[in-house]
């Protein structure tokens, strides 16, 4: 049905009663919404009835179309939803923003007979749809500034740290403005509010990861500290001479060096699983490396250089088959794809808030409850203590055991709106958008003379492109790109063993996020062309 069909139908309805009956009929035809979608981030506020709305983006990055699915527990409201879906579905974000829904409802004669509550709810849905259609980039104030000479910001370093939406900035500031106090210390109003907010954030992380228990989520200072907690607290307690830890050369130093140190301290051995020529885990070689002596397989959820996304569930199954555990460094993967620690049988996992559009200074350690119980704390002090005497001390229960001292309070609390931000868009939508940009970037970059892109095929990696250009030093490229407002990273990206394997000392990395656009890719290519000309390389690529 088109909006013109609706106009024709309503033209033949004599009065409000007939129109109301028609809306009810439309409501019965509205497809049901999956129960899993009926969560708080999808709820439309302002409606007296319960209304949930989910959006997804389809098509390539330069021809996106938006599809909405919504449902209510009130049948007339479902009829109104059907009208809205007819009005908006299949349109581009620009077309949605240019559509005057209020005029359409006036034309249909629906504006005069709705109760104030349903009118508020209706236009609450309209505002939600328009907000989704608006460029996500507009929610990030740092990206909306103009650099000297009128140059726009082209931020392509989200793999190092993502920018923050206004909702996260406001939420963190609100903690300091309204109720800041130390956590888990006081029963007064501010202290109780902080405790409640921290637990709400912990629940949001639990939901994000699909952890079985809230106490399996501990707040830390970041991924690096979380890895060190497990390496020291679990590794030093349980590893013995002759035990083996399985690593690979594409791991970030933070998931490499701690295990080296623990192996040296305990007498355990590190074994390396090979990479395939295109930079993926060689699963056949993994089968050869795993043995009854393997105690732990530690692996990235997504390489911060190659974009490689190892098959975590399959690696976990192989590790468990020989009695080993799996640790996942999810710092890069959490912002780009759904993670199910139960479904994938992940034993330990770590990530940082600042890569998930959240504040810096806060990270997460997940561990299965029975494993955290037998992991020693790394830091000692206040809050993590059960009892202290002259003779010794005992530790508090989970997760306090791993949260010594004063937590990054405002940062941990503001991790919740960051999670709700990605949930409101949908990680599936984020991934589809980023993968479309990635494919476009690969196409454009492969046209550049002397270009060498590292890592798997575009369909087998995440939203990262690391490259070198013949005759251009990576640092020179990064500096020249900066002159055009294009911000990328250069260097070894804390992966020296990987760069040794690649046979280069450094690479340039462009990494994409939900706020990047086709125009960002085009500006990257233009800046690369400018750099090549300034470095007096071969002819222009465009």
Short mmCIF file of C-alpha atoms in Angstrom, two decimals:
data_model
loop_
_atom_site.label_atom_id
_atom_site.label_comp_id
_atom_site.label_asym_id
_atom_site.label_seq_id
_atom_site.Cartn_x
_atom_site.Cartn_y
_atom_site.Cartn_z
CA UNK A 1 0.00 0.00 0.00
CA UNK A 2 1.20 3.49 -0.88
CA UNK A 3 0.28 6.79 0.72
CA UNK A 4 -1.84 7.53 -2.37
CA UNK A 5 -3.73 4.29 -1.76
CA UNK A 6 -4.40 5.46 1.79
CA UNK A 7 -5.68 8.82 0.56
CA UNK A 8 -8.05 7.01 -1.79
CA UNK A 9 -9.28 4.66 0.95
CA UNK A 10 -9.88 7.45 3.46
CA UNK A 11 -11.67 9.57 0.86
CA UNK A 12 -14.47 6.97 0.76
CA UNK A 13 -14.84 6.76 4.56
CA UNK A 14 -17.76 8.91 5.63
CA UNK A 15 -16.97 9.66 9.27
CA UNK A 16 -14.60 9.01 12.20
CA UNK A 17 -16.30 5.73 13.11
CA UNK A 18 -15.53 4.27 9.69
CA UNK A 19 -12.00 5.61 9.83
CA UNK A 20 -11.55 4.16 13.30
CA UNK A 21 -12.75 0.74 12.07
CA UNK A 22 -10.35 0.99 9.14
CA UNK A 23 -7.46 1.78 11.50
CA UNK A 24 -8.36 -1.27 13.61
CA UNK A 25 -8.33 -3.42 10.47
CA UNK A 26 -4.92 -2.02 9.55
CA UNK A 27 -3.74 -2.72 13.10
CA UNK A 28 -4.68 -6.40 12.83
CA UNK A 29 -2.65 -6.66 9.63
CA UNK A 30 0.46 -5.13 11.22
CA UNK A 31 3.23 -7.75 11.58
CA UNK A 32 4.05 -8.76 15.14
CA UNK A 33 7.30 -7.59 16.72
CA UNK A 34 9.68 -10.14 18.18
CA UNK A 35 9.66 -10.19 21.97
CA UNK A 36 13.44 -9.67 21.98
CA UNK A 37 12.87 -6.25 20.39
CA UNK A 38 10.60 -5.06 23.20
CA UNK A 39 13.36 -3.50 25.26
CA UNK A 40 13.72 -0.06 26.78
CA UNK A 41 15.97 1.45 24.06
CA UNK A 42 13.24 0.64 21.49
CA UNK A 43 10.35 2.04 23.53
CA UNK A 44 8.67 5.20 22.24
CA UNK A 45 8.02 7.57 25.12
CA UNK A 46 5.01 9.87 25.23
CA UNK A 47 2.54 7.09 24.39
CA UNK A 48 -0.08 5.97 26.87
CA UNK A 49 0.08 2.51 25.30
CA UNK A 50 3.29 0.53 25.01
CA UNK A 51 4.94 1.20 21.65
CA UNK A 52 8.22 -0.23 20.40
CA UNK A 53 9.96 0.83 17.21
CA UNK A 54 12.97 -0.74 15.51
CA UNK A 55 14.76 0.61 12.44
CA UNK A 56 17.24 -0.91 10.06
CA UNK A 57 19.21 0.49 7.14
CA UNK A 58 19.36 -1.39 3.86
CA UNK A 59 21.31 -0.90 0.66
CA UNK A 60 24.82 0.40 -0.07
CA UNK A 61 26.16 3.41 1.78
CA UNK A 62 25.49 5.76 -1.13
CA UNK A 63 21.89 4.56 -1.62
CA UNK A 64 20.61 3.78 1.85
CA UNK A 65 16.95 3.04 2.51
CA UNK A 66 15.40 2.82 5.96
CA UNK A 67 12.90 0.17 7.06
CA UNK A 68 10.91 0.53 10.27
CA UNK A 69 9.10 -2.16 12.25
CA UNK A 70 6.86 -1.15 15.14
CA UNK A 71 4.05 -2.53 17.26
CA UNK A 72 1.82 -1.56 20.16
CA UNK A 73 -0.47 -3.20 22.68
CA UNK A 74 -3.36 -1.00 21.40
CA UNK A 75 -5.02 -1.88 18.09
CA UNK A 76 -5.95 1.66 16.99
CA UNK A 77 -2.36 2.69 17.68
CA UNK A 78 -1.23 -0.24 15.52
CA UNK A 79 -3.40 1.21 12.76
CA UNK A 80 -1.66 4.57 13.13
CA UNK A 81 1.68 2.76 13.06
CA UNK A 82 0.65 1.10 9.79
CA UNK A 83 -0.02 4.54 8.32
CA UNK A 84 3.40 5.74 9.47
CA UNK A 85 5.13 2.68 8.04
CA UNK A 86 3.38 3.33 4.71
CA UNK A 87 4.55 6.92 4.85
CA UNK A 88 8.19 6.29 5.76
CA UNK A 89 9.35 2.77 4.90
CA UNK A 90 11.75 2.36 2.02
CA UNK A 91 12.72 6.02 1.89
CA UNK A 92 16.18 7.49 2.17
CA UNK A 93 17.07 9.41 5.34
CA UNK A 94 16.85 12.65 3.36
CA UNK A 95 13.37 11.80 2.05
CA UNK A 96 12.20 10.98 5.57
CA UNK A 97 13.39 14.32 6.88
CA UNK A 98 11.64 16.10 4.00
CA UNK A 99 8.29 14.35 4.69
CA UNK A 100 5.66 16.35 6.59
CA UNK A 101 3.83 13.68 8.60
CA UNK A 102 1.56 16.20 10.32
CA UNK A 103 0.24 17.41 6.96
CA UNK A 104 -0.39 13.83 5.86
CA UNK A 105 -2.45 13.13 8.97
CA UNK A 106 -4.40 16.34 8.40
CA UNK A 107 -5.08 15.26 4.82
CA UNK A 108 -6.34 11.91 6.08
CA UNK A 109 -8.58 13.59 8.63
CA UNK A 110 -6.91 11.83 11.54
CA UNK A 111 -5.63 14.88 13.37
CA UNK A 112 -8.99 15.99 14.80
CA UNK A 113 -10.19 12.77 16.43
CA UNK A 114 -7.15 11.49 18.31
CA UNK A 115 -7.02 11.84 22.08
CA UNK A 116 -4.25 14.10 23.38
CA UNK A 117 -2.37 11.02 24.63
CA UNK A 118 -2.53 9.29 21.25
CA UNK A 119 -1.63 12.49 19.42
CA UNK A 120 1.43 12.81 21.68
CA UNK A 121 2.28 9.17 21.10
CA UNK A 122 1.85 9.48 17.35
CA UNK A 123 4.21 12.40 17.07
CA UNK A 124 6.56 10.75 19.56
CA UNK A 125 6.90 8.02 16.94
CA UNK A 126 7.39 10.61 14.21
CA UNK A 127 10.17 12.27 16.19
CA UNK A 128 11.83 8.90 16.85
CA UNK A 129 11.76 8.11 13.12
CA UNK A 130 13.10 11.54 12.19
CA UNK A 131 15.83 11.26 14.81
CA UNK A 132 16.92 7.94 13.35
CA UNK A 133 16.86 9.33 9.82
CA UNK A 134 18.92 12.36 10.81
CA UNK A 135 22.59 11.87 10.17
CA UNK A 136 24.09 10.04 13.13
CA UNK A 137 27.04 12.35 12.72
CA UNK A 138 24.94 15.26 13.97
CA UNK A 139 24.82 13.64 17.41
CA UNK A 140 28.61 14.00 17.73
CA UNK A 141 29.42 17.67 18.43
CA UNK A 142 33.17 17.26 17.90
CA UNK A 143 32.56 16.20 14.28
CA UNK A 144 30.36 19.17 13.47
CA UNK A 145 33.08 21.78 13.83
CA UNK A 146 34.99 23.27 10.92
CA UNK A 147 38.76 23.25 10.87
CA UNK A 148 40.87 26.21 9.64
CA UNK A 149 40.29 27.17 6.00
CA UNK A 150 36.78 25.69 6.18
CA UNK A 151 37.99 22.07 6.15
CA UNK A 152 35.50 19.55 7.64
CA UNK A 153 36.58 16.94 10.19
CA UNK A 154 37.13 13.50 8.69
CA UNK A 155 37.78 11.30 11.71
CA UNK A 156 39.07 7.86 10.72
CA UNK A 157 40.77 6.76 13.93
CA UNK A 158 37.88 5.23 15.88
CA UNK A 159 39.83 2.00 16.33
CA UNK A 160 42.06 3.99 18.69
CA UNK A 161 39.20 5.81 20.40
CA UNK A 162 35.70 6.62 19.18
CA UNK A 163 34.06 10.02 19.47
CA UNK A 164 31.18 10.56 21.93
CA UNK A 165 27.53 11.37 21.16
CA UNK A 166 25.94 14.28 22.98
CA UNK A 167 23.87 11.88 25.10
CA UNK A 168 27.03 10.39 26.64
CA UNK A 169 28.64 13.79 27.17
CA UNK A 170 25.49 15.08 28.87
CA UNK A 171 25.07 12.00 31.03
CA UNK A 172 28.61 12.09 32.35
CA UNK A 173 28.33 15.82 33.07
CA UNK A 174 25.01 15.22 34.81
CA UNK A 175 26.70 12.96 37.34
CA UNK A 176 28.93 15.83 38.42
CA UNK A 177 26.11 18.38 38.28
CA UNK A 178 23.41 16.48 40.14
CA UNK A 179 24.50 13.65 42.42
CA UNK A 180 28.23 12.88 42.41
CA UNK A 181 29.49 10.95 45.45
CA UNK A 182 31.80 8.05 46.08
CA UNK A 183 30.41 4.64 45.19
CA UNK A 184 29.24 1.97 47.62
CA UNK A 185 30.21 4.13 50.60
CA UNK A 186 27.24 6.20 51.79
CA UNK A 187 23.52 5.71 52.40
CA UNK A 188 22.75 9.41 51.87
CA UNK A 189 20.82 10.50 48.77
CA UNK A 190 23.76 11.15 46.45
CA UNK A 191 25.57 7.97 47.44
CA UNK A 192 22.45 5.86 46.93
CA UNK A 193 21.88 7.44 43.50
CA UNK A 194 25.45 6.71 42.42
CA UNK A 195 25.10 3.09 43.56
CA UNK A 196 21.84 2.69 41.63
CA UNK A 197 23.30 4.26 38.50
CA UNK A 198 26.39 2.06 38.61
CA UNK A 199 24.27 -1.05 38.94
CA UNK A 200 22.11 0.14 36.03
CA UNK A 201 25.28 0.49 33.97
CA UNK A 202 26.40 -2.97 35.04
CA UNK A 203 23.02 -4.36 33.97
CA UNK A 204 23.42 -2.65 30.58
CA UNK A 205 26.80 -4.36 30.09
CA UNK A 206 25.28 -7.67 31.15
CA UNK A 207 22.57 -7.21 28.51
CA UNK A 208 25.11 -6.17 25.86
CA UNK A 209 27.19 -9.30 26.39
CA UNK A 210 24.30 -11.62 27.33
CA UNK A 211 26.12 -12.56 30.54
CA UNK A 212 24.27 -14.96 32.84
CA UNK A 213 24.84 -13.00 36.05
CA UNK A 214 25.36 -9.32 36.81
CA UNK A 215 28.18 -10.10 39.23
CA UNK A 216 30.16 -11.48 36.27
CA UNK A 217 30.69 -7.86 35.16
CA UNK A 218 33.50 -5.92 36.89
CA UNK A 219 34.42 -2.32 36.07
CA UNK A 220 38.12 -1.63 35.52
CA UNK A 221 40.21 1.18 34.06
CA UNK A 222 40.16 -0.41 30.60
CA UNK A 223 40.90 -3.46 28.48
CA UNK A 224 44.58 -3.48 29.41
CA UNK A 225 43.89 -3.65 33.14
CA UNK A 226 41.20 -6.31 32.62
CA UNK A 227 43.66 -8.51 30.73
CA UNK A 228 46.31 -8.02 33.40
CA UNK A 229 43.81 -8.97 36.11
CA UNK A 230 43.18 -12.33 34.46
CA UNK A 231 46.79 -12.91 33.43
CA UNK A 232 48.02 -12.26 36.95
CA UNK A 233 45.06 -13.34 39.06
CA UNK A 234 44.12 -16.46 37.16
CA UNK A 235 47.38 -17.23 35.36
CA UNK A 236 49.78 -16.98 38.28
CA UNK A 237 47.41 -18.97 40.49
CA UNK A 238 46.67 -21.83 38.10
CA UNK A 239 49.47 -22.14 35.51
CA UNK A 240 52.35 -24.52 36.17
CA UNK A 241 55.58 -25.47 34.40
CA UNK A 242 54.76 -27.27 31.18
CA UNK A 243 51.31 -25.72 30.79
CA UNK A 244 50.70 -23.94 27.50
CA UNK A 245 49.13 -20.64 26.48
CA UNK A 246 48.08 -20.28 22.83
CA UNK A 247 48.67 -16.88 21.19
CA UNK A 248 48.99 -15.50 17.65
CA UNK A 249 51.11 -12.68 16.24
CA UNK A 250 48.26 -10.28 15.45
CA UNK A 251 47.38 -9.69 19.11
CA UNK A 252 47.68 -6.18 20.54
CA UNK A 253 50.61 -5.83 22.93
CA UNK A 254 48.07 -5.59 25.78
CA UNK A 255 46.98 -9.16 25.01
CA UNK A 256 50.52 -10.33 24.32
CA UNK A 257 52.96 -8.99 26.89
CA UNK A 258 50.96 -9.92 30.05
CA UNK A 259 50.91 -13.56 28.97
CA UNK A 260 54.65 -13.46 28.24
CA UNK A 261 55.24 -12.19 31.76
CA UNK A 262 52.99 -14.79 33.36
CA UNK A 263 54.63 -17.57 31.35
CA UNK A 264 58.06 -16.46 32.54
CA UNK A 265 56.85 -16.31 36.15
CA UNK A 266 55.10 -19.70 36.17
CA UNK A 267 57.20 -21.79 33.79
CA UNK A 268 54.31 -22.11 31.33
CA UNK A 269 55.06 -22.10 27.62
CA UNK A 270 53.58 -19.90 24.87
CA UNK A 271 52.69 -21.56 21.61
CA UNK A 272 51.78 -19.59 18.53
CA UNK A 273 49.09 -20.54 16.05
CA UNK A 274 49.88 -19.55 12.47
CA UNK A 275 48.01 -17.01 10.40
CA UNK A 276 46.85 -17.71 6.87
CA UNK A 277 48.50 -15.59 4.13
CA UNK A 278 45.61 -13.11 4.29
CA UNK A 279 45.90 -12.72 8.07
CA UNK A 280 43.27 -15.05 9.50
CA UNK A 281 43.67 -17.68 12.21
CA UNK A 282 44.79 -20.95 10.62
CA UNK A 283 42.25 -23.28 12.23
CA UNK A 284 44.02 -26.39 10.92
CA UNK A 285 47.20 -25.30 12.63
CA UNK A 286 45.23 -24.47 15.76
CA UNK A 287 44.18 -28.12 15.88
CA UNK A 288 47.86 -29.08 15.78
CA UNK A 289 48.85 -26.59 18.49
CA UNK A 290 46.10 -27.49 20.96
CA UNK A 291 46.91 -30.36 23.29
CA UNK A 292 46.14 -31.72 26.73
CA UNK A 293 48.78 -29.26 28.03
CA UNK A 294 46.86 -26.22 26.70
CA UNK A 295 45.33 -24.20 29.54
CA UNK A 296 44.29 -21.02 27.74
CA UNK A 297 43.67 -19.69 24.23
CA UNK A 298 43.74 -15.89 24.16
CA UNK A 299 42.55 -14.19 20.99
CA UNK A 300 41.31 -10.85 19.70
CA UNK A 301 37.69 -10.45 18.73
CA UNK A 302 38.87 -8.21 15.89
CA UNK A 303 42.40 -7.29 14.87
CA UNK A 304 43.14 -3.61 15.37
CA UNK A 305 45.32 -3.66 12.22
CA UNK A 306 43.92 -6.24 9.80
CA UNK A 307 40.27 -6.11 10.78
CA UNK A 308 40.37 -9.92 11.02
CA UNK A 309 37.45 -11.32 13.01
CA UNK A 310 38.36 -14.80 14.23
CA UNK A 311 35.53 -17.36 14.57
CA UNK A 312 35.31 -17.05 18.36
CA UNK A 313 32.63 -19.70 18.91
CA UNK A 314 34.59 -22.27 16.91
CA UNK A 315 37.87 -21.43 18.66
CA UNK A 316 36.11 -21.68 22.03
CA UNK A 317 34.73 -25.10 21.11
CA UNK A 318 38.17 -26.34 20.09
CA UNK A 319 39.75 -24.96 23.28
CA UNK A 320 37.13 -26.53 25.52
CA UNK A 321 37.53 -29.86 23.74
CA UNK A 322 41.06 -30.14 25.19
CA UNK A 323 40.07 -28.72 28.58
CA UNK A 324 41.38 -25.19 27.96
CA UNK A 325 39.73 -21.80 28.53
CA UNK A 326 39.33 -18.93 26.08
CA UNK A 327 40.02 -15.25 26.71
CA UNK A 328 38.67 -12.72 24.18
CA UNK A 329 40.14 -9.24 23.81
CA UNK A 330 36.95 -7.58 22.57
CA UNK A 331 38.20 -3.98 22.60
CA UNK A 332 37.80 -3.72 18.81
CA UNK A 333 34.86 -6.07 18.26
CA UNK A 334 32.33 -4.78 20.82
CA UNK A 335 31.51 -1.56 18.89
CA UNK A 336 30.89 -3.42 15.64
CA UNK A 337 29.03 -6.67 16.28
CA UNK A 338 26.79 -8.46 18.76
CA UNK A 339 28.55 -10.59 21.35
CA UNK A 340 26.97 -13.51 23.20
CA UNK A 341 29.30 -14.78 25.89
CA UNK A 342 26.95 -17.61 26.76
CA UNK A 343 26.15 -18.67 23.22
CA UNK A 344 29.81 -18.51 22.16
CA UNK A 345 30.96 -20.15 25.41
CA UNK A 346 33.44 -17.38 26.20
CA UNK A 347 35.22 -17.79 29.55
CA UNK A 348 36.85 -14.36 29.94
CA UNK A 349 36.34 -11.16 27.92
CA UNK A 350 37.51 -7.56 28.17
CA UNK A 351 36.66 -4.28 26.47
CA UNK A 352 37.01 -0.51 26.97
CA UNK A 353 34.28 2.09 27.13
CA UNK A 354 36.11 4.67 25.01
CA UNK A 355 35.95 2.52 21.86
CA UNK A 356 32.20 1.98 22.36
CA UNK A 357 31.32 5.69 22.09
CA UNK A 358 31.62 5.89 25.88
CA UNK A 359 33.97 7.70 28.25
CA UNK A 360 37.66 6.98 28.59
CA UNK A 361 38.97 5.59 31.85
CA UNK A 362 36.45 2.76 32.23
CA UNK A 363 36.61 -0.80 31.03
CA UNK A 364 34.89 -4.09 31.61
CA UNK A 365 36.10 -7.48 32.72
CA UNK A 366 33.69 -10.34 32.11
CA UNK A 367 34.33 -13.79 33.48
CA UNK A 368 32.18 -16.80 34.15
CA UNK A 369 31.23 -16.63 37.82
CA UNK A 370 32.94 -19.88 38.80
CA UNK A 371 36.17 -18.69 37.13
CA UNK A 372 36.17 -15.26 38.74
CA UNK A 373 35.72 -16.97 42.09
CA UNK A 374 39.09 -18.70 41.62
CA UNK A 375 40.86 -15.64 40.18
CA UNK A 376 42.90 -13.54 42.58
CA UNK A 377 42.51 -9.75 42.61
CA UNK A 378 45.34 -7.70 41.14
CA UNK A 379 44.67 -4.51 43.11
CA UNK A 380 44.05 -4.30 46.84
CA UNK A 381 42.47 -1.59 48.96
CA UNK A 382 39.08 -0.20 49.82
CA UNK A 383 35.75 -1.73 48.76
CA UNK A 384 37.25 -5.07 47.68
CA UNK A 385 37.82 -6.15 51.29
CA UNK A 386 35.62 -8.45 53.31
CA UNK A 387 37.71 -8.34 56.45
CA UNK A 388 41.13 -7.03 57.48
CA UNK A 389 43.04 -8.03 60.59
CA UNK A 390 46.65 -7.98 61.72
CA UNK A 391 46.96 -11.57 60.65
CA UNK A 392 45.55 -11.24 57.14
CA UNK A 393 42.69 -10.18 54.89
CA UNK A 394 39.84 -11.74 52.96
CA UNK A 395 38.12 -10.46 49.83
CA UNK A 396 34.59 -9.27 49.19
CA UNK A 397 32.32 -11.16 46.83
CA UNK A 398 31.95 -10.58 43.10
CA UNK A 399 32.33 -8.15 41.46
CA UNK A 400 33.66 -5.96 44.31
CA UNK A 401 36.66 -8.28 44.59
CA UNK A 402 38.02 -6.71 41.37
CA UNK A 403 36.95 -3.11 42.02
CA UNK A 404 39.50 -1.88 44.55
CA UNK A 405 39.57 1.80 45.44
CA UNK A 406 37.37 4.49 43.97
CA UNK A 407 35.84 3.42 40.67
CA UNK A 408 35.78 5.69 37.60
CA UNK A 409 32.30 6.62 38.80
CA UNK A 410 31.00 9.10 36.24
CA UNK A 411 32.69 7.22 33.42
CA UNK A 412 31.16 3.87 34.38
CA UNK A 413 27.72 5.44 34.78
CA UNK A 414 28.01 7.12 31.36
CA UNK A 415 28.86 3.78 29.79
CA UNK A 416 25.14 2.98 29.97
CA UNK A 417 23.97 5.72 27.56
CA UNK A 418 26.79 4.66 25.21
CA UNK A 419 25.41 1.12 25.20
CA UNK A 420 21.88 2.44 24.76
CA UNK A 421 23.10 4.57 21.85
CA UNK A 422 24.35 1.54 19.91
CA UNK A 423 21.28 -0.46 20.94
CA UNK A 424 18.96 2.28 19.66
CA UNK A 425 20.57 2.04 16.22
CA UNK A 426 21.15 -1.70 16.37
CA UNK A 427 24.52 -3.39 16.09
CA UNK A 428 23.29 -5.17 12.97
CA UNK A 429 22.53 -1.79 11.39
CA UNK A 430 25.87 -0.39 12.51
CA UNK A 431 27.72 -3.32 11.02
CA UNK A 432 25.78 -3.12 7.74
CA UNK A 433 26.57 0.59 7.45
CA UNK A 434 30.25 0.14 8.28
CA UNK A 435 30.68 -2.85 5.96
CA UNK A 436 29.14 -0.86 3.12
CA UNK A 437 31.64 1.94 3.77
CA UNK A 438 34.45 -0.60 4.00
CA UNK A 439 33.57 -2.08 0.61
CA UNK A 440 33.45 1.38 -0.93
CA UNK A 441 36.78 2.31 0.67
CA UNK A 442 38.45 -0.85 -0.63
CA UNK A 443 37.14 -0.13 -4.13
CA UNK A 444 38.41 3.45 -4.14
CA UNK A 445 41.73 2.67 -2.46
CA UNK A 446 42.52 -0.19 -4.83
CA UNK A 447 42.49 2.40 -7.62
CA UNK A 448 45.39 4.29 -6.01
CA UNK A 449 48.77 3.52 -7.62
CA UNK A 450 51.23 1.82 -5.27
CA UNK A 451 48.52 0.98 -2.74
CA UNK A 452 48.90 -2.18 -0.65
CA UNK A 453 46.05 -3.09 1.74
CA UNK A 454 46.71 -5.66 4.45
CA UNK A 455 44.34 -8.29 5.80
CA UNK A 456 41.46 -10.44 4.63
CA UNK A 457 38.96 -9.74 1.89
CA UNK A 458 36.43 -7.02 2.63
CA UNK A 459 33.71 -9.63 3.31
CA UNK A 460 35.82 -11.32 5.99
CA UNK A 461 36.93 -8.38 8.12
CA UNK A 462 35.69 -5.50 10.22
CA UNK A 463 35.72 -1.78 9.49
CA UNK A 464 39.48 -1.24 9.37
CA UNK A 465 41.81 -0.62 6.43
CA UNK A 466 45.56 -0.68 7.08
CA UNK A 467 47.78 0.14 4.14
CA UNK A 468 51.07 1.40 2.78
CA UNK A 469 51.79 3.25 -0.45
CA UNK A 470 54.97 2.52 -2.33
CA UNK A 471 57.46 5.34 -1.94
CA UNK A 472 55.61 7.05 0.95
CA UNK A 473 56.52 6.71 4.61
CA UNK A 474 53.42 6.11 6.78
CA UNK A 475 54.22 9.08 9.03
CA UNK A 476 54.57 11.39 6.02
CA UNK A 477 51.22 10.18 4.73
CA UNK A 478 49.51 10.73 8.10
CA UNK A 479 50.89 14.26 8.39
CA UNK A 480 49.86 15.21 4.87
CA UNK A 481 46.38 13.72 5.32
CA UNK A 482 46.02 15.82 8.47
CA UNK A 483 46.48 18.96 6.36
CA UNK A 484 43.26 18.01 4.59
CA UNK A 485 41.41 17.33 7.86
CA UNK A 486 41.65 13.56 7.48
CA UNK A 487 42.69 11.97 10.77
CA UNK A 488 44.25 8.51 10.54
CA UNK A 489 46.78 6.64 12.62
CA UNK A 490 50.23 5.52 11.56
CA UNK A 491 52.86 3.30 13.15
CA UNK A 492 52.92 -0.28 14.39
CA UNK A 493 49.62 0.15 16.31
CA UNK A 494 50.98 -1.77 19.33
CA UNK A 495 51.43 -4.88 17.18
CA UNK A 496 55.16 -5.21 16.53
CA UNK A 497 55.08 -9.02 16.02
CA UNK A 498 52.32 -8.60 13.43
CA UNK A 499 54.23 -5.93 11.51
CA UNK A 500 57.30 -8.13 11.54
CA UNK A 501 55.12 -10.90 10.05
CA UNK A 502 53.78 -8.45 7.45
CA UNK A 503 57.32 -7.42 6.57
CA UNK A 504 56.80 -3.69 7.17
CA UNK A 505 57.80 -1.46 10.07
CA UNK A 506 54.63 0.63 10.04
CA UNK A 507 51.28 1.04 8.33
CA UNK A 508 48.63 3.73 7.96
CA UNK A 509 45.24 2.80 9.42
CA UNK A 510 41.82 4.20 8.54
CA UNK A 511 39.06 2.87 10.77
CA UNK A 512 35.34 3.48 10.38
CA UNK A 513 32.51 3.98 12.84
CA UNK A 514 28.77 4.57 12.77
CA UNK A 515 29.24 8.32 12.19
CA UNK A 516 31.38 7.98 9.07
CA UNK A 517 29.96 8.58 5.60
CA UNK A 518 30.66 8.01 1.93
CA UNK A 519 31.91 11.60 1.84
CA UNK A 520 34.53 10.67 4.46
CA UNK A 521 35.85 7.96 2.16
CA UNK A 522 35.94 10.36 -0.77
CA UNK A 523 37.84 12.92 1.32
CA UNK A 524 40.30 10.19 2.33
CA UNK A 525 40.97 9.39 -1.32
CA UNK A 526 41.33 13.08 -2.21
CA UNK A 527 43.77 13.54 0.68
CA UNK A 528 45.79 10.50 -0.39
CA UNK A 529 46.00 11.94 -3.87
CA UNK A 530 47.19 15.26 -2.42
CA UNK A 531 49.84 13.44 -0.36
CA UNK A 532 51.07 11.48 -3.36
CA UNK A 533 51.45 14.65 -5.37
CA UNK A 534 53.31 16.45 -2.56
CA UNK A 535 55.62 13.43 -2.22
CA UNK A 536 56.21 13.52 -6.01
CA UNK A 537 55.04 9.99 -6.59
CA UNK A 538 53.52 8.75 -9.84
CA UNK A 539 50.60 10.40 -11.59
CA UNK A 540 47.39 11.37 -9.80
CA UNK A 541 44.96 8.60 -8.88
CA UNK A 542 41.90 10.73 -9.70
#
